[in-house]
Amino acid sequence: MRAQATEFLRALRRHRESGASGAGAPGGGTGAGASAPGRAAPPADDVDAVRALRRAARRISGTLHTFQPLLDASWAEEMRPELAWLSGTLALEHAYASRLERLLQALHRLSGSAVFPAPRPVGRAAATVPAGVPAPARPASPDRGSLTVGAAKAGALLDRQLTLARTRAHSTALQALGSSRFHAVADQVALLASEVPLRATGRPDRGPATSASGPGTAPFDLRPLAAAAEERLTDAVTALPLVAAGSPYNAQALVHGLSPDPAPHPQDAPWHQVRLLLRLHRYALEALAGADTGDTGDSGNTEAAVDVRLLAAGEALDRHRDASEAAAAAAQAARTPRIAPATAYALGVLHADQRHEVEAARYAFQHSWRKEPIRLP
């Protein structure tokens, strides 16, 4: 936790420095969240710093969730929702940009159309593309009938809706980084970097895998809580319909996924929960590996943090999340009033394509999960 808090503070300093670099522009400002209107796009360093802030906040929050019984109760209960708010707020802009890029690429692949808008640049690309320069045209593909007719308008509709959502998310993130709420979180993380507020009473028995907040502090056994996180993950995976996910394209699940209900399909929720629990399990393994390394100085104990099976399963669940959210965005666009039938048809095909990707990701997960764990030497 102290290492992640240090990473958080390092990313915050980079963000403030990149924000101050634009202070010379008219109307520019300094400090966290400052953005000069004269700048066409945030610097690459600023984008990387925000990403590092989000990653550190997410890891600290996950560690608090797993090892909360060892920490000061009031402090942990206060910090967890604040860190979740921060990481969630900072993740929205990138999520909308990635979703738009995914959907436009899928439209291009399905229809061969080259006339719908190119996705907005994301991350480093946003800092290197000058304002006003048109995106390069895609190579044209053979006409694919009625799908091509509506693909251009479908792409334009998705571009308008998701770009507007991304712009609002960017403004929200800037406001959050300049708010007193964020500065209060940063102050708490700064204290965490120097000392972890451990529970004063009821300390567990000492064990080989331990962590301490500083010199003279009695160590804690982290293994029972890490084992509990693994057990929660195992129980959640056991509840998944892995038999139905035994083929890369599960037609029966796809039919249910095409429900006209605007709410997220109930089939997706358990998989999203497994993704979160898998992340917590990985963070717990990293905490154990870091504690072992700090106590014994043996870097070989860090092998638990690089389980290839967990990494592959996590990547499959990330693809599952991206595809399910992209399918929901396509369905939402198809509900826009007074759109042309060809546009609605293209969006329907796009929605079905992303639901196919959902089923393929589920198949990839069960294929990875059922393998024996592989430890890197």
mmCIF file of C-alpha atoms in Angstrom:
data_model
loop_
_atom_site.group_PDB
_atom_site.id
_atom_site.type_symbol
_atom_site.label_atom_id
_atom_site.label_comp_id
_atom_site.label_asym_id
_atom_site.label_seq_id
_atom_site.Cartn_x
_atom_site.Cartn_y
_atom_site.Cartn_z
ATOM 1 C CA MET A 1 0.000 0.000 0.000
ATOM 2 C CA ARG A 2 2.829 2.361 0.781
ATOM 3 C CA ALA A 3 4.388 1.634 -2.623
ATOM 4 C CA GLN A 4 1.094 2.336 -4.390
ATOM 5 C CA ALA A 5 0.642 5.524 -2.367
ATOM 6 C CA THR A 6 4.098 6.639 -3.464
ATOM 7 C CA GLU A 7 3.163 5.884 -7.082
ATOM 8 C CA PHE A 8 -0.030 7.917 -6.635
ATOM 9 C CA LEU A 9 1.927 10.923 -5.362
ATOM 10 C CA ARG A 10 4.482 10.592 -8.151
ATOM 11 C CA ALA A 11 1.700 10.576 -10.758
ATOM 12 C CA LEU A 12 0.042 13.563 -9.068
ATOM 13 C CA ARG A 13 3.297 15.522 -9.269
ATOM 14 C CA ARG A 14 3.640 14.662 -12.973
ATOM 15 C CA HIS A 15 0.066 15.764 -13.568
ATOM 16 C CA ARG A 16 0.617 19.102 -11.842
ATOM 17 C CA GLU A 17 3.838 19.709 -13.769
ATOM 18 C CA SER A 18 2.178 18.958 -17.106
ATOM 19 C CA GLY A 19 -0.747 21.192 -16.140
ATOM 20 C CA ALA A 20 1.615 24.013 -15.231
ATOM 21 C CA SER A 21 3.366 23.708 -18.601
ATOM 22 C CA GLY A 22 0.253 25.070 -20.283
ATOM 23 C CA ALA A 23 -0.026 28.090 -18.000
ATOM 24 C CA GLY A 24 1.472 30.357 -20.635
ATOM 25 C CA ALA A 25 -1.531 29.975 -22.914
ATOM 26 C CA PRO A 26 -4.255 32.593 -22.655
ATOM 27 C CA GLY A 27 -6.523 31.773 -19.792
ATOM 28 C CA GLY A 28 -4.195 28.979 -18.577
ATOM 29 C CA GLY A 29 -3.938 27.962 -14.985
ATOM 30 C CA THR A 30 -1.761 25.921 -12.737
ATOM 31 C CA GLY A 31 -2.293 23.082 -10.347
ATOM 32 C CA ALA A 32 -4.203 19.847 -10.522
ATOM 33 C CA GLY A 33 -6.900 19.803 -13.137
ATOM 34 C CA ALA A 34 -5.805 23.044 -14.825
ATOM 35 C CA SER A 35 -6.473 23.103 -18.531
ATOM 36 C CA ALA A 36 -5.671 25.988 -20.851
ATOM 37 C CA PRO A 37 -8.376 26.671 -23.442
ATOM 38 C CA GLY A 38 -5.679 27.389 -26.033
ATOM 39 C CA ARG A 39 -4.425 23.808 -25.980
ATOM 40 C CA ALA A 40 -5.916 21.475 -28.585
ATOM 41 C CA ALA A 41 -5.189 18.332 -26.569
ATOM 42 C CA PRO A 42 -3.644 17.452 -23.206
ATOM 43 C CA PRO A 43 0.067 16.572 -23.256
ATOM 44 C CA ALA A 44 1.030 12.924 -23.407
ATOM 45 C CA ASP A 45 2.601 13.243 -19.956
ATOM 46 C CA ASP A 46 -0.720 14.500 -18.607
ATOM 47 C CA VAL A 47 -2.588 11.558 -20.100
ATOM 48 C CA ASP A 48 -0.055 9.105 -18.671
ATOM 49 C CA ALA A 49 -0.164 10.807 -15.278
ATOM 50 C CA VAL A 50 -3.961 10.563 -15.089
ATOM 51 C CA ARG A 51 -3.760 6.901 -16.075
ATOM 52 C CA ALA A 52 -1.175 6.281 -13.344
ATOM 53 C CA LEU A 53 -3.363 8.106 -10.814
ATOM 54 C CA ARG A 54 -6.312 5.923 -11.724
ATOM 55 C CA ARG A 55 -4.254 2.731 -11.541
ATOM 56 C CA ALA A 56 -2.752 3.582 -8.141
ATOM 57 C CA ALA A 57 -6.127 4.589 -6.693
ATOM 58 C CA ARG A 58 -7.674 1.349 -7.945
ATOM 59 C CA ARG A 59 -4.911 -0.770 -6.422
ATOM 60 C CA ILE A 60 -5.035 0.991 -3.060
ATOM 61 C CA SER A 61 -8.818 0.597 -2.988
ATOM 62 C CA GLY A 62 -8.547 -3.107 -3.850
ATOM 63 C CA THR A 63 -5.957 -3.677 -1.135
ATOM 64 C CA LEU A 64 -8.172 -1.883 1.378
ATOM 65 C CA HIS A 65 -11.060 -4.155 0.406
ATOM 66 C CA THR A 66 -9.084 -7.369 0.941
ATOM 67 C CA PHE A 67 -7.081 -6.443 4.034
ATOM 68 C CA GLN A 68 -9.570 -4.133 5.757
ATOM 69 C CA PRO A 69 -9.716 -6.267 8.965
ATOM 70 C CA LEU A 70 -6.059 -5.403 9.571
ATOM 71 C CA LEU A 71 -6.538 -1.654 9.122
ATOM 72 C CA ASP A 72 -8.054 1.103 11.178
ATOM 73 C CA ALA A 73 -11.778 0.623 10.563
ATOM 74 C CA SER A 74 -12.879 4.252 10.385
ATOM 75 C CA TRP A 75 -9.993 5.243 8.118
ATOM 76 C CA ALA A 76 -10.565 2.324 5.721
ATOM 77 C CA GLU A 77 -14.327 2.915 5.555
ATOM 78 C CA GLU A 78 -13.694 6.574 4.730
ATOM 79 C CA MET A 79 -10.982 5.952 2.126
ATOM 80 C CA ARG A 80 -12.497 3.148 0.070
ATOM 81 C CA PRO A 81 -15.490 5.042 -1.391
ATOM 82 C CA GLU A 82 -13.320 8.101 -2.071
ATOM 83 C CA LEU A 83 -10.744 6.072 -3.987
ATOM 84 C CA ALA A 84 -13.522 4.283 -5.880
ATOM 85 C CA TRP A 85 -15.030 7.660 -6.810
ATOM 86 C CA LEU A 86 -11.686 8.940 -8.045
ATOM 87 C CA SER A 87 -10.711 5.900 -10.126
ATOM 88 C CA GLY A 88 -14.215 5.648 -11.596
ATOM 89 C CA THR A 89 -14.321 9.317 -12.531
ATOM 90 C CA LEU A 90 -10.913 9.239 -14.188
ATOM 91 C CA ALA A 91 -11.755 6.055 -16.129
ATOM 92 C CA LEU A 92 -14.865 7.357 -17.892
ATOM 93 C CA GLU A 93 -13.210 9.451 -20.593
ATOM 94 C CA HIS A 94 -10.921 6.640 -21.726
ATOM 95 C CA ALA A 95 -13.820 4.169 -21.595
ATOM 96 C CA TYR A 96 -15.977 6.249 -23.940
ATOM 97 C CA ALA A 97 -13.104 6.832 -26.365
ATOM 98 C CA SER A 98 -12.192 3.138 -26.458
ATOM 99 C CA ARG A 99 -15.839 2.162 -26.909
ATOM 100 C CA LEU A 100 -16.233 4.491 -29.875
ATOM 101 C CA GLU A 101 -13.064 3.187 -31.493
ATOM 102 C CA ARG A 102 -14.180 -0.402 -30.992
ATOM 103 C CA LEU A 103 -17.614 0.191 -32.512
ATOM 104 C CA LEU A 104 -16.334 2.108 -35.526
ATOM 105 C CA GLN A 105 -13.749 -0.555 -36.263
ATOM 106 C CA ALA A 106 -16.444 -3.229 -36.000
ATOM 107 C CA LEU A 107 -18.668 -1.284 -38.404
ATOM 108 C CA HIS A 108 -15.793 -1.019 -40.842
ATOM 109 C CA ARG A 109 -15.103 -4.735 -40.590
ATOM 110 C CA LEU A 110 -18.751 -5.700 -41.020
ATOM 111 C CA SER A 111 -19.684 -3.341 -43.848
ATOM 112 C CA GLY A 112 -16.473 -2.390 -45.604
ATOM 113 C CA SER A 113 -17.646 1.231 -45.498
ATOM 114 C CA ALA A 114 -14.989 3.943 -45.423
ATOM 115 C CA VAL A 115 -17.224 6.988 -45.089
ATOM 116 C CA PHE A 116 -18.191 6.986 -41.403
ATOM 117 C CA PRO A 117 -16.074 9.127 -39.031
ATOM 118 C CA ALA A 118 -12.711 7.920 -37.811
ATOM 119 C CA PRO A 119 -12.447 7.475 -34.021
ATOM 120 C CA ARG A 120 -11.090 10.325 -31.980
ATOM 121 C CA PRO A 121 -7.437 9.819 -30.950
ATOM 122 C CA VAL A 122 -6.956 8.280 -27.511
ATOM 123 C CA GLY A 123 -4.054 8.571 -25.077
ATOM 124 C CA ARG A 124 -0.731 9.577 -26.644
ATOM 125 C CA ALA A 125 -2.327 9.904 -30.058
ATOM 126 C CA ALA A 126 -4.492 12.752 -28.757
ATOM 127 C CA ALA A 127 -1.353 14.807 -28.054
ATOM 128 C CA THR A 128 0.275 14.190 -31.436
ATOM 129 C CA VAL A 129 -2.621 14.884 -33.842
ATOM 130 C CA PRO A 130 -2.863 18.648 -34.590
ATOM 131 C CA ALA A 131 -6.255 20.291 -34.401
ATOM 132 C CA GLY A 132 -8.071 20.594 -37.709
ATOM 133 C CA VAL A 133 -6.131 17.822 -39.459
ATOM 134 C CA PRO A 134 -8.583 15.295 -40.959
ATOM 135 C CA ALA A 135 -8.186 11.641 -40.123
ATOM 136 C CA PRO A 136 -6.710 9.432 -42.854
ATOM 137 C CA ALA A 137 -9.288 7.759 -45.038
ATOM 138 C CA ARG A 138 -9.791 4.042 -44.707
ATOM 139 C CA PRO A 139 -9.352 1.861 -47.772
ATOM 140 C CA ALA A 140 -12.642 1.053 -49.407
ATOM 141 C CA SER A 141 -13.921 -2.526 -49.410
ATOM 142 C CA PRO A 142 -16.432 -4.199 -51.735
ATOM 143 C CA ASP A 143 -20.008 -3.160 -51.174
ATOM 144 C CA ARG A 144 -21.875 -5.389 -48.740
ATOM 145 C CA GLY A 145 -25.424 -4.507 -49.634
ATOM 146 C CA SER A 146 -27.899 -2.975 -47.260
ATOM 147 C CA LEU A 147 -25.499 -2.954 -44.291
ATOM 148 C CA THR A 148 -23.185 -0.542 -46.084
ATOM 149 C CA VAL A 149 -26.099 1.837 -46.711
ATOM 150 C CA GLY A 150 -26.689 2.449 -43.007
ATOM 151 C CA ALA A 151 -23.131 2.025 -41.749
ATOM 152 C CA ALA A 152 -22.104 5.623 -42.443
ATOM 153 C CA LYS A 153 -25.067 7.107 -40.598
ATOM 154 C CA ALA A 154 -24.729 4.585 -37.801
ATOM 155 C CA GLY A 155 -21.069 5.507 -37.380
ATOM 156 C CA ALA A 156 -21.897 9.221 -37.394
ATOM 157 C CA LEU A 157 -24.619 8.692 -34.771
ATOM 158 C CA LEU A 158 -22.282 6.715 -32.517
ATOM 159 C CA ASP A 159 -19.578 9.329 -32.977
ATOM 160 C CA ARG A 160 -21.902 12.139 -31.886
ATOM 161 C CA GLN A 161 -23.275 10.314 -28.860
ATOM 162 C CA LEU A 162 -20.027 8.864 -27.529
ATOM 163 C CA THR A 163 -17.935 11.945 -28.264
ATOM 164 C CA LEU A 164 -20.446 14.044 -26.331
ATOM 165 C CA ALA A 165 -20.261 11.565 -23.445
ATOM 166 C CA ARG A 166 -16.463 11.622 -23.599
ATOM 167 C CA THR A 167 -16.383 15.430 -23.546
ATOM 168 C CA ARG A 168 -18.623 15.522 -20.499
ATOM 169 C CA ALA A 169 -16.475 12.875 -18.795
ATOM 170 C CA HIS A 170 -13.358 14.934 -19.520
ATOM 171 C CA SER A 171 -14.931 18.025 -17.950
ATOM 172 C CA THR A 172 -16.038 15.990 -14.946
ATOM 173 C CA ALA A 173 -12.510 14.622 -14.493
ATOM 174 C CA LEU A 174 -10.991 18.097 -14.646
ATOM 175 C CA GLN A 175 -13.459 19.367 -12.070
ATOM 176 C CA ALA A 176 -12.756 16.359 -9.846
ATOM 177 C CA LEU A 177 -8.974 16.873 -9.992
ATOM 178 C CA GLY A 178 -9.399 20.494 -8.969
ATOM 179 C CA SER A 179 -11.915 19.869 -6.199
ATOM 180 C CA SER A 180 -11.420 19.959 -2.457
ATOM 181 C CA ARG A 181 -12.635 16.368 -2.344
ATOM 182 C CA PHE A 182 -9.706 15.232 -4.475
ATOM 183 C CA HIS A 183 -7.210 17.228 -2.428
ATOM 184 C CA ALA A 184 -8.547 15.582 0.730
ATOM 185 C CA VAL A 185 -7.966 12.166 -0.860
ATOM 186 C CA ALA A 186 -4.451 13.212 -1.917
ATOM 187 C CA ASP A 187 -3.674 14.319 1.629
ATOM 188 C CA GLN A 188 -4.812 10.957 2.998
ATOM 189 C CA VAL A 189 -2.698 9.094 0.427
ATOM 190 C CA ALA A 190 0.297 11.242 1.368
ATOM 191 C CA LEU A 191 -0.084 10.100 4.971
ATOM 192 C CA LEU A 192 -0.459 6.509 3.764
ATOM 193 C CA ALA A 193 2.875 6.738 1.946
ATOM 194 C CA SER A 194 4.642 7.235 5.269
ATOM 195 C CA GLU A 195 2.605 5.021 7.584
ATOM 196 C CA VAL A 196 -0.224 2.513 7.117
ATOM 197 C CA PRO A 197 -2.953 3.065 9.765
ATOM 198 C CA LEU A 198 -3.186 -0.458 11.176
ATOM 199 C CA ARG A 199 -5.777 -1.638 13.653
ATOM 200 C CA ALA A 200 -4.545 -1.005 17.190
ATOM 201 C CA THR A 201 -6.153 -4.061 18.814
ATOM 202 C CA GLY A 202 -7.063 -7.584 17.818
ATOM 203 C CA ARG A 203 -3.944 -8.186 15.765
ATOM 204 C CA PRO A 204 -3.777 -11.602 14.107
ATOM 205 C CA ASP A 205 -1.018 -14.047 14.874
ATOM 206 C CA ARG A 206 2.347 -13.494 13.315
ATOM 207 C CA GLY A 207 3.106 -15.529 10.190
ATOM 208 C CA PRO A 208 5.780 -15.799 7.509
ATOM 209 C CA ALA A 209 3.943 -13.599 5.009
ATOM 210 C CA THR A 210 3.732 -10.331 6.886
ATOM 211 C CA SER A 211 3.619 -6.596 6.456
ATOM 212 C CA ALA A 212 4.308 -3.767 8.847
ATOM 213 C CA SER A 213 3.644 -0.080 8.679
ATOM 214 C CA GLY A 214 7.020 0.916 10.006
ATOM 215 C CA PRO A 215 9.874 0.120 12.385
ATOM 216 C CA GLY A 216 8.791 -1.302 15.689
ATOM 217 C CA THR A 217 5.340 -2.352 14.428
ATOM 218 C CA ALA A 218 4.275 -5.950 14.981
ATOM 219 C CA PRO A 219 3.843 -7.778 11.659
ATOM 220 C CA PHE A 220 0.569 -9.215 10.378
ATOM 221 C CA ASP A 221 -0.220 -12.489 8.645
ATOM 222 C CA LEU A 222 -1.732 -11.570 5.284
ATOM 223 C CA ARG A 223 -2.310 -15.091 4.041
ATOM 224 C CA PRO A 224 -5.750 -15.804 5.595
ATOM 225 C CA LEU A 225 -7.277 -12.683 4.066
ATOM 226 C CA ALA A 226 -5.613 -13.372 0.700
ATOM 227 C CA ALA A 227 -6.969 -16.937 0.853
ATOM 228 C CA ALA A 228 -10.441 -15.542 1.561
ATOM 229 C CA ALA A 229 -10.187 -13.346 -1.551
ATOM 230 C CA GLU A 230 -9.231 -16.407 -3.601
ATOM 231 C CA GLU A 231 -12.128 -18.374 -2.139
ATOM 232 C CA ARG A 232 -14.611 -15.634 -3.063
ATOM 233 C CA LEU A 233 -13.267 -15.701 -6.614
ATOM 234 C CA THR A 234 -13.480 -19.497 -6.826
ATOM 235 C CA ASP A 235 -17.080 -19.480 -5.569
ATOM 236 C CA ALA A 236 -18.061 -16.815 -8.104
ATOM 237 C CA VAL A 237 -16.438 -18.729 -10.973
ATOM 238 C CA THR A 238 -18.176 -21.939 -9.866
ATOM 239 C CA ALA A 239 -21.526 -20.159 -10.159
ATOM 240 C CA LEU A 240 -20.830 -19.165 -13.774
ATOM 241 C CA PRO A 241 -22.428 -21.214 -16.578
ATOM 242 C CA LEU A 242 -19.067 -22.435 -17.878
ATOM 243 C CA VAL A 243 -20.720 -25.387 -19.606
ATOM 244 C CA ALA A 244 -22.748 -22.964 -21.746
ATOM 245 C CA ALA A 245 -19.529 -21.057 -22.459
ATOM 246 C CA GLY A 246 -17.882 -24.207 -23.787
ATOM 247 C CA SER A 247 -18.083 -23.057 -27.402
ATOM 248 C CA PRO A 248 -16.724 -19.780 -28.806
ATOM 249 C CA TYR A 249 -20.161 -18.713 -30.115
ATOM 250 C CA ASN A 250 -22.984 -19.846 -27.873
ATOM 251 C CA ALA A 251 -26.163 -19.375 -29.899
ATOM 252 C CA GLN A 252 -28.518 -19.949 -26.969
ATOM 253 C CA ALA A 253 -26.843 -17.263 -24.851
ATOM 254 C CA LEU A 254 -26.725 -14.963 -27.870
ATOM 255 C CA VAL A 255 -30.497 -15.158 -28.296
ATOM 256 C CA HIS A 256 -30.952 -14.077 -24.679
ATOM 257 C CA GLY A 257 -28.381 -11.328 -25.207
ATOM 258 C CA LEU A 258 -30.480 -9.808 -27.997
ATOM 259 C CA SER A 259 -33.295 -8.970 -25.599
ATOM 260 C CA PRO A 260 -34.921 -5.558 -26.306
ATOM 261 C CA ASP A 261 -34.777 -4.728 -22.603
ATOM 262 C CA PRO A 262 -32.693 -1.499 -22.312
ATOM 263 C CA ALA A 263 -31.266 -2.586 -18.958
ATOM 264 C CA PRO A 264 -27.961 -4.524 -18.916
ATOM 265 C CA HIS A 265 -28.589 -8.190 -19.523
ATOM 266 C CA PRO A 266 -28.568 -10.188 -16.259
ATOM 267 C CA GLN A 267 -26.217 -12.734 -17.826
ATOM 268 C CA ASP A 268 -23.422 -10.154 -17.892
ATOM 269 C CA ALA A 269 -23.501 -9.149 -14.224
ATOM 270 C CA PRO A 270 -21.962 -12.358 -12.777
ATOM 271 C CA TRP A 271 -19.109 -12.163 -15.275
ATOM 272 C CA HIS A 272 -18.421 -8.543 -14.353
ATOM 273 C CA GLN A 273 -18.375 -9.563 -10.692
ATOM 274 C CA VAL A 274 -15.853 -12.317 -11.428
ATOM 275 C CA ARG A 275 -13.671 -9.766 -13.203
ATOM 276 C CA LEU A 276 -13.615 -7.555 -10.098
ATOM 277 C CA LEU A 277 -12.911 -10.504 -7.798
ATOM 278 C CA LEU A 278 -10.114 -11.703 -10.073
ATOM 279 C CA ARG A 279 -8.533 -8.275 -9.870
ATOM 280 C CA LEU A 280 -8.750 -8.306 -6.071
ATOM 281 C CA HIS A 281 -7.178 -11.759 -6.020
ATOM 282 C CA ARG A 282 -4.274 -10.577 -8.175
ATOM 283 C CA TYR A 283 -3.727 -7.558 -5.932
ATOM 284 C CA ALA A 284 -3.711 -9.835 -2.889
ATOM 285 C CA LEU A 285 -1.072 -12.061 -4.509
ATOM 286 C CA GLU A 286 1.036 -8.993 -5.253
ATOM 287 C CA ALA A 287 0.732 -7.893 -1.620
ATOM 288 C CA LEU A 288 1.870 -11.332 -0.435
ATOM 289 C CA ALA A 289 4.772 -11.355 -2.872
ATOM 290 C CA GLY A 290 5.817 -7.855 -1.806
ATOM 291 C CA ALA A 291 5.615 -8.788 1.872
ATOM 292 C CA ASP A 292 7.713 -11.910 1.330
ATOM 293 C CA THR A 293 10.306 -9.982 -0.647
ATOM 294 C CA GLY A 294 10.479 -7.275 2.002
ATOM 295 C CA ASP A 295 10.916 -9.774 4.812
ATOM 296 C CA THR A 296 13.367 -12.214 3.223
ATOM 297 C CA GLY A 297 14.965 -10.294 0.380
ATOM 298 C CA ASP A 298 14.264 -13.241 -1.940
ATOM 299 C CA SER A 299 12.928 -11.964 -5.255
ATOM 300 C CA GLY A 300 11.949 -15.509 -6.244
ATOM 301 C CA ASN A 301 8.905 -15.303 -4.007
ATOM 302 C CA THR A 302 7.302 -12.798 -6.396
ATOM 303 C CA GLU A 303 6.408 -15.636 -8.791
ATOM 304 C CA ALA A 304 2.909 -15.770 -7.271
ATOM 305 C CA ALA A 305 2.176 -12.368 -8.809
ATOM 306 C CA VAL A 306 2.829 -13.529 -12.397
ATOM 307 C CA ASP A 307 0.413 -16.453 -12.735
ATOM 308 C CA VAL A 308 -0.008 -16.749 -16.496
ATOM 309 C CA ARG A 309 -3.420 -18.344 -16.097
ATOM 310 C CA LEU A 310 -4.739 -15.381 -14.104
ATOM 311 C CA LEU A 311 -3.348 -12.908 -16.609
ATOM 312 C CA ALA A 312 -5.007 -14.697 -19.546
ATOM 313 C CA ALA A 313 -8.299 -15.011 -17.664
ATOM 314 C CA GLY A 314 -8.182 -11.316 -16.751
ATOM 315 C CA GLU A 315 -7.597 -10.303 -20.371
ATOM 316 C CA ALA A 316 -10.584 -12.408 -21.463
ATOM 317 C CA LEU A 317 -12.814 -10.762 -18.858
ATOM 318 C CA ASP A 318 -11.612 -7.312 -19.941
ATOM 319 C CA ARG A 319 -12.659 -8.156 -23.505
ATOM 320 C CA HIS A 320 -15.978 -9.403 -22.143
ATOM 321 C CA ARG A 321 -16.589 -6.109 -20.349
ATOM 322 C CA ASP A 322 -15.613 -4.036 -23.396
ATOM 323 C CA ALA A 323 -17.809 -6.038 -25.773
ATOM 324 C CA SER A 324 -20.849 -6.021 -23.485
ATOM 325 C CA GLU A 325 -20.614 -2.258 -22.957
ATOM 326 C CA ALA A 326 -20.119 -1.686 -26.692
ATOM 327 C CA ALA A 327 -23.208 -3.799 -27.417
ATOM 328 C CA ALA A 328 -25.193 -1.735 -24.927
ATOM 329 C CA ALA A 329 -23.993 1.484 -26.608
ATOM 330 C CA ALA A 330 -25.090 0.180 -30.023
ATOM 331 C CA ALA A 331 -28.502 -0.778 -28.634
ATOM 332 C CA GLN A 332 -28.864 2.644 -27.025
ATOM 333 C CA ALA A 333 -28.039 4.363 -30.319
ATOM 334 C CA ALA A 334 -30.617 2.199 -32.105
ATOM 335 C CA ARG A 335 -33.306 3.599 -29.770
ATOM 336 C CA THR A 336 -32.690 7.139 -31.059
ATOM 337 C CA PRO A 337 -36.015 8.496 -32.341
ATOM 338 C CA ARG A 338 -36.620 8.974 -36.062
ATOM 339 C CA ILE A 339 -33.527 7.228 -37.405
ATOM 340 C CA ALA A 340 -33.620 5.652 -40.850
ATOM 341 C CA PRO A 341 -34.394 1.926 -41.120
ATOM 342 C CA ALA A 342 -30.994 1.287 -42.737
ATOM 343 C CA THR A 343 -29.268 2.974 -39.789
ATOM 344 C CA ALA A 344 -31.243 0.921 -37.284
ATOM 345 C CA TYR A 345 -30.394 -2.240 -39.233
ATOM 346 C CA ALA A 346 -26.670 -1.452 -39.171
ATOM 347 C CA LEU A 347 -26.805 -0.806 -35.439
ATOM 348 C CA GLY A 348 -28.663 -4.073 -34.906
ATOM 349 C CA VAL A 349 -26.009 -6.014 -36.812
ATOM 350 C CA LEU A 350 -23.340 -4.195 -34.793
ATOM 351 C CA HIS A 351 -25.091 -5.101 -31.546
ATOM 352 C CA ALA A 352 -25.270 -8.771 -32.546
ATOM 353 C CA ASP A 353 -21.594 -8.729 -33.515
ATOM 354 C CA GLN A 354 -20.586 -7.404 -30.090
ATOM 355 C CA ARG A 355 -22.759 -10.004 -28.345
ATOM 356 C CA HIS A 356 -20.882 -12.636 -30.357
ATOM 357 C CA GLU A 357 -17.672 -11.100 -29.003
ATOM 358 C CA VAL A 358 -19.101 -11.407 -25.488
ATOM 359 C CA GLU A 359 -19.619 -15.142 -25.994
ATOM 360 C CA ALA A 360 -16.149 -15.544 -27.502
ATOM 361 C CA ALA A 361 -14.639 -13.818 -24.443
ATOM 362 C CA ARG A 362 -16.556 -16.155 -22.123
ATOM 363 C CA TYR A 363 -15.206 -19.132 -24.029
ATOM 364 C CA ALA A 364 -11.662 -17.736 -23.795
ATOM 365 C CA PHE A 365 -12.069 -17.260 -20.042
ATOM 366 C CA GLN A 366 -13.262 -20.790 -19.332
ATOM 367 C CA HIS A 367 -10.533 -22.151 -21.604
ATOM 368 C CA SER A 368 -7.897 -20.231 -19.607
ATOM 369 C CA TRP A 369 -9.386 -20.856 -16.179
ATOM 370 C CA ARG A 370 -9.527 -24.630 -16.532
ATOM 371 C CA LYS A 371 -5.841 -24.869 -17.320
ATOM 372 C CA GLU A 372 -3.416 -25.791 -14.604
ATOM 373 C CA PRO A 373 -1.675 -22.755 -13.073
ATOM 374 C CA ILE A 374 1.649 -21.965 -14.716
ATOM 375 C CA ARG A 375 4.321 -20.148 -12.741
ATOM 376 C CA LEU A 376 7.030 -18.269 -14.548
ATOM 377 C CA PRO A 377 10.566 -19.118 -13.397
#
